[in-house]
Amino acid sequence: MKTTALILTSLVALCANAQEHTEVHPTTPTNQNLDVVLGDTLHKTTANVYNTLVNNAPAAPNNQDLPKFSIIGKENKFYLSVGAQFKSTINYDWGNPLQSPSSFTPSAITAESKGNKSNLDFTVQRSRLSFNFIGLPDTDNQLGVYIAMIFNNGGNEYGVKINHAYAKYHGFTIGYTSTLFSDQTAIPYTIDAQSPNSTANFSNTVVNYEHRFPNNMKIGVGLEKNVNSITTNNYTNKVSQRLPDMPLYIQYRWSKNSHIRLSSVIRNISYRNIETNSNNNIFGWGAKLSGILEFDHFTLYYMGTCGKGVASYIEDNLGQNIDLTPSADKNGTMQATKSWGAYGALQYNFSKRLFSTLIYSHVRNSMDSYKSGNISFGDQYKYGQYAVANIIWSPNKYIQTGLEYLWGNRNNFDNTSHHNNRIMAMFSVSL
């Protein structure tokens, strides 16, 4: 116990000067007043309570269950906010309709049989609940806990799914949330839950540390669960991973909604060589440039990612079994896939409550041809495209509605190609 206490005390001392600063997405309002419950009386609070709670929440563009009221503890020793968002969408697909009514994923587009070239669907899968707790707010020992869940169990199924569960303390984030390799504030708003297919973003189990310097520079470094998907054959097998991934970034911000970030990730992927009855390792790396530029009534979002053996860090590649594929020339060995993806998005802000966005995104993978595998070389995902045009209106702080057109296509290494179109309408209520 004495040793444990000494270790914890040392960690606190090392981080005593660290401050937690979480940027918010450009579409997230700041400096709002809250209804606050103090005993049996309802009061209005300053914007400081609202901003503290928002800074503890993810900076994701579609995180609209922002605090509308809060419970403040005695002597301001804690803040507690419970958020609920009802999000309903109706969508019409034509071309090769996707199975998911909430996510438009180009890599999931497959050829549909005759008579199924269009589809009308409706869902409330993206509705969510969140619990936001701040202990000892605005002190050197501020502690934050955030838990959020959605009602999407994959595809067209309903079920409760945790999409965030983490704690924050002195710049550390520990738990389950978006990978540090992501840049949440640089992701444009879409009604589609997927976001641009080249987005470097997925949820992971993390131990991350972030720190902002007085000159508007910010750094982050982390250890995260090794999440990968590979294609095996008769000479190779999957094995459990021994080492975590390590993402890191450096960022410079020159205004509230303008920044540039350079990120990288390194990883080791282990697999089994059945020919030699031994485990082999492949080194993977990724690099990303992302940011936001706000000027006049416009907001420009951009992100470009490239790497080798890190295909799963590009959203459209996740689960496509292409981090590693069988070697083209030697049984029992594997090759790391080269991948890149990029998008640009231009948002026009008609007012604080009305904006419209145009987006184009592209993903491409490169690998040497191989003879055999549980997924044939010809069926592997070569490249995909994603385009969006939307308009979003918030008549007040509780209601948001919008209309969105999406187009995407998937192209395989055997040159087969399939595309899909979707129109989505949304109505959302957040409390």
PDB file of C-alpha atoms in Angstrom, residues 12 71 222 227 240 282 285 354 390 428:
ATOM      1  CA  VAL A  12       0.433  13.742  -9.275  1.00  0.00           C
ATOM      2  CA  ILE A  71     -26.661  19.830 -10.658  1.00  0.00           C
ATOM      3  CA  GLY A 222      -0.684   7.705 -25.862  1.00  0.00           C
ATOM      4  CA  VAL A 227      -6.766  -3.114 -33.197  1.00  0.00           C
ATOM      5  CA  SER A 240      -2.907 -12.211 -29.894  1.00  0.00           C
ATOM      6  CA  ILE A 282       5.618  -6.485 -38.918  1.00  0.00           C
ATOM      7  CA  TRP A 285       3.487   3.388 -39.198  1.00  0.00           C
ATOM      8  CA  LEU A 354     -27.818  27.564 -40.101  1.00  0.00           C
ATOM      9  CA  ASN A 390     -26.002  18.986 -46.593  1.00  0.00           C
ATOM     10  CA  SER A 428     -33.140  15.735 -33.449  1.00  0.00           C
TER      11      SER A 428
END
